[in-house]
Short mmCIF file of C-alpha atoms in Angstrom, two decimals:
data_model
loop_
_atom_site.label_atom_id
_atom_site.label_comp_id
_atom_site.label_asym_id
_atom_site.label_seq_id
_atom_site.Cartn_x
_atom_site.Cartn_y
_atom_site.Cartn_z
CA MET A 1 17.36 21.48 8.22
CA PHE A 2 15.55 21.90 11.27
CA LYS A 3 13.08 19.76 12.09
CA ARG A 4 9.98 19.69 14.81
CA SER A 5 8.59 17.01 16.35
CA VAL A 6 4.66 17.12 17.81
CA THR A 7 3.06 14.43 19.81
CA GLN A 8 -0.28 14.54 20.86
CA THR A 9 -3.16 12.38 21.74
CA ILE A 10 -6.30 11.93 20.32
CA GLU A 11 -9.04 9.84 20.96
CA VAL A 12 -11.31 8.72 18.36
CA THR A 13 -14.88 9.84 19.09
CA ASN A 14 -17.07 9.01 16.13
CA SER A 15 -19.52 5.77 16.65
CA THR A 16 -18.02 4.03 14.23
CA GLY A 17 -14.32 4.15 14.93
CA LEU A 18 -11.60 4.55 12.49
CA HIS A 19 -13.15 3.16 9.37
CA ALA A 20 -12.53 3.23 5.88
CA ARG A 21 -13.53 7.02 4.93
CA PRO A 22 -12.22 8.47 8.12
CA CYS A 23 -8.74 6.66 7.29
CA LEU A 24 -8.81 8.50 3.74
CA ALA A 25 -9.60 11.95 5.48
CA ILE A 26 -6.70 11.52 7.52
CA VAL A 27 -4.21 10.63 4.60
CA ASN A 28 -5.58 13.43 2.61
CA THR A 29 -5.17 15.68 5.40
CA VAL A 30 -1.53 14.69 6.04
CA ARG A 31 -0.44 14.62 2.58
CA ARG A 32 -1.55 18.35 2.21
CA PHE A 33 1.47 18.80 4.54
CA GLN A 34 5.46 17.91 4.28
CA SER A 35 6.10 16.65 7.63
CA GLU A 36 5.77 12.93 8.40
CA VAL A 37 3.00 11.50 10.62
CA SER A 38 2.79 8.46 12.70
CA ILE A 39 0.00 7.25 14.58
CA ARG A 40 0.48 4.80 17.28
CA LYS A 41 -2.31 2.46 18.98
CA ASP A 42 -0.70 0.71 21.81
CA SER A 43 2.07 -0.72 20.22
CA GLU A 44 1.38 -0.84 16.76
CA THR A 45 2.58 2.30 14.49
CA VAL A 46 1.58 3.31 11.27
CA ASP A 47 2.21 5.72 8.77
CA ALA A 48 -0.50 8.47 8.36
CA SER A 49 -0.05 8.97 4.87
CA GLU A 50 -0.35 4.95 4.09
CA ILE A 51 -4.26 3.96 3.90
CA LEU A 52 -3.40 0.66 3.67
CA GLN A 53 -1.58 0.90 7.39
CA LEU A 54 -4.02 3.14 8.61
CA MET A 55 -6.98 0.86 7.70
CA SER A 56 -5.18 -2.12 9.24
CA LEU A 57 -5.01 -0.04 12.95
CA GLY A 58 -9.21 -1.01 13.59
CA ALA A 59 -9.40 1.88 15.93
CA ALA A 60 -12.67 2.06 17.60
CA GLN A 61 -14.50 4.51 19.31
CA GLY A 62 -12.49 5.59 22.22
CA THR A 63 -9.20 4.56 21.24
CA LYS A 64 -6.25 6.88 22.18
CA LEU A 65 -4.16 7.10 19.56
CA VAL A 66 -0.83 8.93 19.93
CA VAL A 67 -0.16 10.99 17.05
CA THR A 68 3.46 12.42 16.18
CA ALA A 69 4.18 15.14 13.43
CA THR A 70 7.66 15.46 12.36
CA GLY A 71 8.86 18.52 9.84
CA ARG A 72 8.72 22.02 9.41
CA ASP A 73 5.13 22.31 9.40
CA ALA A 74 4.55 19.68 12.54
CA GLN A 75 2.30 21.74 14.38
CA LYS A 76 0.20 22.95 11.61
CA VAL A 77 -0.39 19.23 10.61
CA MET A 78 -1.13 18.28 14.07
CA VAL A 79 -3.86 21.09 14.42
CA ALA A 80 -5.68 20.43 11.04
CA LEU A 81 -5.74 16.69 12.46
CA THR A 82 -7.03 17.59 15.51
CA ASN A 83 -9.72 19.29 14.17
CA LEU A 84 -10.18 16.64 11.67
CA PHE A 85 -10.70 14.33 14.95
CA ALA A 86 -13.27 16.94 16.50
CA ASP A 87 -15.08 17.20 13.13
CA HIS A 88 -15.85 13.53 12.73
CA PHE A 89 -13.82 13.69 9.67
CA GLY A 90 -16.43 15.85 7.78
CA LEU A 91 -18.68 13.01 7.69
CA GLY A 92 -21.79 14.41 10.02
CA MET B 1 -31.26 -1.66 19.83
CA LEU B 2 -34.20 1.36 19.60
CA GLN B 3 -33.29 5.08 19.06
CA VAL B 4 -35.65 7.53 19.05
CA ALA B 5 -35.78 10.75 17.37
CA ARG B 6 -38.73 13.38 17.04
CA LEU B 7 -39.19 15.26 13.72
CA VAL B 8 -40.81 18.87 14.64
CA ASP B 9 -40.47 22.29 13.13
CA ASN B 10 -38.91 21.19 10.20
CA ALA B 11 -35.85 19.63 12.28
CA ILE B 12 -35.16 16.79 13.66
CA THR B 13 -34.20 15.95 17.50
CA ARG B 14 -32.08 12.87 18.60
CA ASN B 15 -32.31 10.73 21.53
CA VAL B 16 -35.61 11.88 22.70
CA ASP B 17 -37.65 9.88 25.64
CA ALA B 18 -41.28 10.37 25.08
CA ASP B 19 -43.26 11.70 22.18
CA GLY B 20 -40.75 10.31 19.11
CA ASN B 21 -42.11 9.68 15.59
CA VAL B 22 -38.82 8.37 14.24
CA PHE B 23 -38.10 5.23 15.64
CA VAL B 24 -34.64 3.41 14.24
CA TYR B 25 -34.41 0.24 15.19
CA VAL B 26 -30.66 -1.34 14.69
CA ASN B 27 -30.35 -5.26 14.24
CA PRO B 28 -33.95 -6.00 16.47
CA GLY B 29 -34.17 -9.03 18.15
CA GLU B 30 -36.66 -11.29 18.04
CA ALA B 31 -39.08 -9.45 20.76
CA GLU B 32 -38.22 -6.24 18.97
CA ARG B 33 -39.34 -7.96 15.46
CA ARG B 34 -42.36 -9.27 17.04
CA TYR B 35 -43.49 -5.88 18.60
CA LEU B 36 -43.07 -4.14 15.04
CA ALA B 37 -44.80 -6.59 13.07
CA ASP B 38 -47.92 -6.97 15.95
CA ASN B 39 -48.04 -3.27 16.60
CA TYR B 40 -46.93 -1.52 13.34
CA LYS B 41 -48.41 -4.36 11.14
CA LEU B 42 -44.90 -4.70 9.55
CA ASP B 43 -44.47 -7.46 7.14
CA GLU B 44 -42.43 -10.23 8.74
CA HIS B 45 -40.97 -10.98 5.28
CA THR B 46 -40.41 -7.84 4.35
CA LEU B 47 -38.83 -6.96 7.78
CA ASN B 48 -36.18 -9.78 7.34
CA SER B 49 -35.46 -8.36 3.97
CA ALA B 50 -34.32 -5.13 5.27
CA LEU B 51 -31.82 -6.85 7.60
CA ASP B 52 -31.01 -9.33 4.76
CA PRO B 53 -27.45 -7.89 3.03
CA ASP B 54 -28.35 -9.96 -0.20
CA GLU B 55 -31.89 -8.59 -0.64
CA GLN B 56 -32.29 -6.25 -4.01
CA ALA B 57 -33.57 -2.53 -2.99
CA ARG B 58 -37.98 -2.44 -3.74
CA LEU B 59 -40.68 -0.23 -2.57
CA GLU B 60 -43.88 -1.88 -1.24
CA PHE B 61 -47.35 -0.47 -0.48
CA GLU B 62 -49.31 -1.66 2.37
CA PRO B 63 -52.39 -0.50 4.26
CA GLU B 64 -51.33 1.57 6.30
CA HIS B 65 -47.55 2.36 5.23
CA VAL B 66 -44.86 2.35 2.50
CA ALA B 67 -42.25 0.09 2.84
CA MET B 68 -38.76 0.60 1.15
CA ILE B 69 -35.62 -1.50 1.55
CA PHE B 70 -32.65 0.08 -0.08
CA LYS B 71 -28.70 -0.74 -0.26
CA ARG B 72 -25.71 1.01 1.82
CA PRO B 73 -22.43 -0.01 2.34
CA HIS B 74 -21.29 -2.11 5.16
CA ASN B 75 -19.30 -0.01 7.87
CA TYR B 76 -15.77 -1.59 6.76
CA SER B 77 -13.70 -3.02 9.74
CA SER B 78 -10.07 -3.92 9.63
CA GLU B 79 -11.07 -7.86 9.72
CA ASP B 80 -12.62 -7.37 5.80
CA GLU B 81 -9.13 -7.63 4.23
CA PHE B 82 -10.29 -4.95 1.99
CA VAL B 83 -13.42 -6.46 0.75
CA PHE B 84 -16.03 -3.39 0.84
CA ARG B 85 -19.50 -5.39 1.64
CA VAL B 86 -23.19 -4.00 1.22
CA THR B 87 -26.09 -4.24 3.25
CA SER B 88 -29.78 -3.69 3.27
CA ALA B 89 -31.67 -1.24 5.74
CA GLY B 90 -35.64 -0.65 5.74
CA LEU B 91 -38.06 2.41 5.85
CA PHE B 92 -41.52 2.25 7.35
CA LEU B 93 -43.16 5.47 5.90
CA PHE B 94 -46.55 6.16 8.24
CA GLN B 95 -48.78 8.92 8.12
CA ASP B 96 -47.49 9.98 11.47
CA LYS B 97 -44.00 8.39 11.78
CA LEU B 98 -41.01 6.74 10.39
CA ILE B 99 -39.95 3.50 11.37
CA ILE B 100 -35.93 3.10 10.13
CA VAL B 101 -34.69 -0.72 10.60
CA LEU B 102 -30.71 -1.57 10.21
CA SER B 103 -28.56 -4.56 10.90
CA GLU B 104 -25.48 -2.31 12.10
CA SER B 105 -24.99 0.69 14.08
CA VAL B 106 -24.77 3.89 11.73
CA PRO B 107 -25.14 7.96 12.54
CA MET B 108 -28.19 8.73 11.36
CA PHE B 109 -29.53 12.26 10.76
CA GLU B 110 -25.66 13.55 10.68
CA GLY B 111 -24.72 16.42 8.17
CA LYS B 112 -25.98 19.32 6.56
CA VAL B 113 -28.28 17.40 4.45
CA PHE B 114 -30.40 16.71 7.41
CA ALA B 115 -30.26 20.22 8.82
CA ARG B 116 -33.84 21.04 7.45
CA ILE B 117 -35.90 18.66 6.95
CA SER B 118 -39.70 19.55 5.91
CA SER B 119 -41.64 16.11 6.16
CA PHE B 120 -41.30 12.20 6.97
CA GLN B 121 -41.21 12.10 2.96
CA ASP B 122 -38.23 14.66 2.87
CA LEU B 123 -36.14 12.90 5.58
CA VAL B 124 -36.85 9.16 3.58
CA LEU B 125 -35.43 10.77 0.59
CA LYS B 126 -32.65 12.41 2.51
CA ILE B 127 -31.74 8.92 4.21
CA ILE B 128 -31.44 7.72 0.71
CA TYR B 129 -29.19 10.51 -0.44
CA SER B 130 -26.54 9.79 2.69
CA SER B 131 -26.64 6.36 1.48
CA ILE B 132 -25.59 7.42 -2.07
CA ALA B 133 -23.20 9.90 -0.27
CA HIS B 134 -21.83 6.88 1.67
CA PHE B 135 -21.64 4.85 -1.46
CA VAL B 136 -19.40 7.55 -3.18
CA GLY B 137 -17.48 8.02 0.13
CA HIS B 138 -16.42 3.98 0.19
CA LEU B 139 -15.54 4.57 -3.74
CA LYS B 140 -13.03 7.01 -3.20
CA VAL B 141 -11.56 4.80 -0.62
CA ILE B 142 -11.40 1.85 -2.68
CA ASN B 143 -9.44 3.82 -5.54
CA ALA B 144 -6.96 5.15 -3.03
CA VAL B 145 -6.35 1.79 -1.74
CA SER B 146 -6.00 0.25 -5.13
CA GLU B 147 -3.42 2.97 -5.97
CA SER B 148 -1.73 1.69 -2.74
CA LEU B 149 -1.51 -1.29 -3.67
CA GLU B 150 -0.54 -0.76 -7.02
CA ASP B 151 2.46 1.02 -5.67
CA GLN B 152 3.24 -2.19 -3.46
CA ILE B 153 2.69 -4.67 -6.18
CA ASN B 154 5.72 -2.70 -8.29
CA THR B 155 8.07 -4.02 -6.07
CA SER B 156 6.61 -7.37 -4.41
CA MET B 157 7.07 -10.82 -5.20
CA GLN B 158 4.07 -12.28 -3.06
CA ASN B 159 0.67 -12.54 -3.95
CA LYS B 160 -0.60 -10.90 -0.84
CA TYR B 161 -1.33 -7.49 -2.64
CA LEU B 162 -2.75 -8.97 -5.87
CA LEU B 163 -5.14 -10.94 -3.73
CA ASN B 164 -6.07 -7.52 -1.94
CA LEU B 165 -7.00 -6.21 -5.65
CA PHE B 166 -9.10 -9.19 -6.33
CA SER B 167 -11.07 -8.42 -3.07
CA LEU B 168 -11.22 -4.93 -4.24
CA GLU B 169 -12.74 -5.65 -7.60
CA LYS B 170 -15.17 -7.64 -5.71
CA SER B 171 -16.81 -4.98 -4.04
CA LEU B 172 -16.99 -2.90 -6.98
CA VAL B 173 -18.99 -5.92 -8.18
CA TYR B 174 -21.18 -5.64 -4.87
CA PHE B 175 -21.53 -1.91 -5.27
CA LEU B 176 -22.56 -1.63 -8.99
CA ASN B 177 -25.33 -4.37 -8.06
CA ALA B 178 -26.40 -2.36 -4.89
CA ILE B 179 -26.09 1.28 -6.73
CA ASN B 180 -28.24 -0.56 -9.70
CA SER B 181 -30.74 -1.58 -7.27
CA ASN B 182 -31.13 1.79 -5.77
CA ALA B 183 -31.67 3.29 -8.66
CA LYS B 184 -34.44 0.99 -9.36
CA LEU B 185 -36.40 2.22 -6.05
CA ILE B 186 -35.42 5.74 -6.96
CA GLU B 187 -37.40 5.37 -9.83
CA ARG B 188 -40.27 3.80 -8.32
CA LEU B 189 -40.34 7.02 -5.81
CA LYS B 190 -40.83 8.96 -8.59
CA LEU B 191 -43.27 7.38 -10.54
CA SER B 192 -45.59 6.61 -7.22
CA ALA B 193 -44.57 10.04 -6.07
CA ALA B 194 -48.39 11.12 -5.77
CA LYS B 195 -49.35 7.58 -4.01
CA ILE B 196 -46.43 8.30 -1.41
CA GLY B 197 -47.24 12.20 -0.74
CA PHE B 198 -44.24 13.92 -2.35
CA SER B 199 -44.26 17.37 -3.06
CA GLN B 200 -42.99 19.19 -5.70
CA ASP B 201 -39.41 19.74 -3.60
CA ASN B 202 -39.11 16.29 -3.18
CA ILE B 203 -39.76 15.20 -6.37
CA GLU B 204 -36.92 17.52 -7.73
CA PHE B 205 -34.90 16.49 -5.17
CA ILE B 206 -35.46 12.77 -6.36
CA ASP B 207 -34.48 13.72 -9.54
CA ASP B 208 -31.12 14.98 -7.91
CA LEU B 209 -31.21 11.51 -6.50
CA LEU B 210 -31.38 9.79 -9.79
CA ILE B 211 -28.32 11.95 -10.97
CA GLU B 212 -26.20 11.35 -7.68
CA ASN B 213 -26.95 7.72 -8.26
CA SER B 214 -26.22 7.31 -11.68
CA GLN B 215 -23.17 9.15 -11.14
CA CYS B 216 -21.96 7.11 -8.45
CA TYR B 217 -23.02 4.07 -10.43
CA GLU B 218 -20.79 5.43 -13.45
CA GLN B 219 -17.98 5.79 -11.38
CA ALA B 220 -17.89 2.33 -9.78
CA ALA B 221 -18.35 0.69 -13.13
CA ILE B 222 -15.25 3.04 -14.30
CA TYR B 223 -13.00 1.92 -11.18
CA SER B 224 -14.22 -2.14 -11.65
CA ASN B 225 -12.80 -1.70 -15.87
CA ILE B 226 -9.82 -0.03 -14.75
CA LEU B 227 -9.48 -3.01 -12.08
CA ALA B 228 -10.56 -5.61 -13.91
CA SER B 229 -8.83 -4.81 -17.08
CA MET B 230 -5.07 -4.21 -15.70
CA MET B 231 -5.41 -7.40 -13.15
CA ASP B 232 -3.43 -9.49 -15.75
CA ALA B 233 -0.72 -6.68 -16.25
CA ARG B 234 -0.48 -6.41 -12.25
CA ALA B 235 -0.14 -10.54 -12.40
CA SER B 236 2.91 -10.41 -14.61
CA ILE B 237 4.52 -7.75 -12.82
CA VAL B 238 4.62 -9.80 -9.76
CA SER B 239 5.55 -12.64 -11.68
CA ASN B 240 8.72 -10.69 -13.86
CA ASN B 241 9.61 -9.37 -10.09
CA LEU B 242 9.89 -13.13 -9.07
CA ASN B 243 11.76 -14.06 -12.07
CA TRP B 244 14.49 -11.13 -11.31
CA LEU B 245 14.93 -12.53 -8.10
CA MET B 246 15.56 -16.14 -9.53
CA LYS B 247 17.75 -14.46 -12.34
CA THR B 248 19.92 -12.70 -9.37
CA LEU B 249 19.81 -15.85 -7.29
CA THR B 250 21.32 -17.80 -10.22
CA ILE B 251 24.01 -15.68 -10.83
CA ILE B 252 25.22 -15.73 -7.39
CA THR B 253 25.15 -19.25 -7.29
CA ILE B 254 26.96 -19.40 -10.50
CA ALA B 255 29.53 -17.58 -9.67
CA ILE B 256 30.28 -19.30 -6.23
CA MET B 257 29.98 -22.52 -8.04
CA LEU B 258 33.23 -22.13 -10.55
CA PRO B 259 35.50 -21.07 -8.23
CA THR B 260 34.19 -23.61 -5.51
CA PHE B 261 35.00 -25.84 -8.48
CA VAL B 262 38.53 -24.99 -9.15
CA VAL B 263 39.58 -24.98 -5.72
CA SER B 264 37.70 -28.42 -5.22
CA VAL B 265 40.00 -30.05 -7.81
CA PHE B 266 43.22 -28.94 -6.28
CA SER B 267 41.68 -30.13 -3.14
CA MET B 268 41.60 -33.92 -4.17
CA ASN B 269 44.02 -36.16 -2.18
CA VAL B 270 45.98 -36.99 -5.36
CA GLU B 271 49.44 -35.87 -6.86
CA PHE B 272 49.24 -33.45 -9.29
CA PRO B 273 51.90 -31.01 -11.22
CA GLY B 274 53.10 -28.40 -9.22
CA ARG B 275 51.60 -29.39 -5.99
CA THR B 276 55.11 -28.78 -4.14
CA HIS B 277 55.36 -25.06 -6.01
CA PRO B 278 56.01 -22.53 -3.11
CA HIS B 279 52.89 -20.09 -4.70
CA MET B 280 50.55 -22.79 -5.51
CA PHE B 281 48.00 -21.32 -3.10
CA TRP B 282 48.25 -18.20 -5.01
CA ILE B 283 47.67 -20.22 -8.29
CA VAL B 284 44.86 -21.40 -7.60
CA MET B 285 43.23 -18.28 -5.95
CA ALA B 286 44.22 -16.61 -9.07
CA MET B 287 42.34 -19.40 -11.39
CA ALA B 288 39.09 -19.45 -8.81
CA CYS B 289 39.20 -15.33 -9.74
CA VAL B 290 39.74 -15.99 -13.27
CA SER B 291 36.89 -18.62 -13.34
CA VAL B 292 34.71 -15.59 -11.79
CA PHE B 293 35.57 -13.11 -14.41
CA ILE B 294 35.23 -15.80 -17.31
CA VAL B 295 31.60 -16.14 -16.07
CA ARG B 296 31.18 -12.41 -15.75
CA MET B 297 32.34 -12.12 -19.43
CA VAL B 298 30.33 -15.22 -20.66
CA TRP B 299 27.21 -13.16 -19.21
CA LEU B 300 27.30 -9.71 -20.31
CA TRP B 301 28.85 -11.61 -23.90
CA LYS B 302 25.11 -13.40 -23.78
CA ARG B 303 23.34 -10.64 -22.68
CA TRP B 304 21.46 -12.61 -20.09
#
């Protein structure tokens, strides 16, 4: 099966960083798509569909995260995630 | 740290340099507290209450202002290890200004709810509303974390995930107490509506706040009950997983022990019949294999 892989660096811009509610927003977004998404901060890589792993990342404001989506709808999930980060996770 | 905003023409403008009428003090230092007490006649005890996470929500009337202490969720960080805490915040409503005292930095005046603000009273209610929404948001996170932990527990033999669930249960107790405390404040706001200067629209919004807060409380209570009632079952699952591991290890130990015994008997440095038999090595090996087979048969027969 044809699988695409898309990688993009996204900066955490909201003042409180990647805390509890943004993590849930990311998980909910990723689970809407079929692609597998991983997020890397420095040397630590986590599965973006697992809230336990995401919450352990502790990404503060200004942190640059390397997001990699692999799957048929990789491009779509990447667009959705980019919009989510830009929209401050819909929290304000 | 002081952030100044201005409420004018039904809109709030953040980060203004002059003519501000909404002052947000984040974790004020000693000098700032002294300034607030001296210049705005804020009661020192009430000011400290706004920064004390264990303080209950309440409403107090002072000669020149109304002081409100309310509860809001503490910003979660990865060091919190799944303990979602609550903290306090203070709103000091004057005729011509509003002073907000927070113990930690949170995004203020963000979201659709702050798009139109008719008065300081309206702003106060919307800040309390955003706190309730924050609680609801954290409850959703607690539920998602709880589901994820349950998945881990099903295959786990460690106490780690169980302890994380205990942390969530503790968090929900904090939340229930805080939300209940906020309910008391909102009820008092409604009772003192005329004294505080709430308009008819404001009073209707207070009714909405009461409903939202009550739904938030029920949601927290349901999650808390589910977590508490299933905790013993989950502890049993972890224990059972460990038992299965021990059973598997025992099977492996016994399966290895018997052929080892057979081989070791024939390895003794004494004379026994057939020692010089040309196929004795393979006979011993066969006996070792048969012993494994016998163990397996007994295992199946006993249904261990």
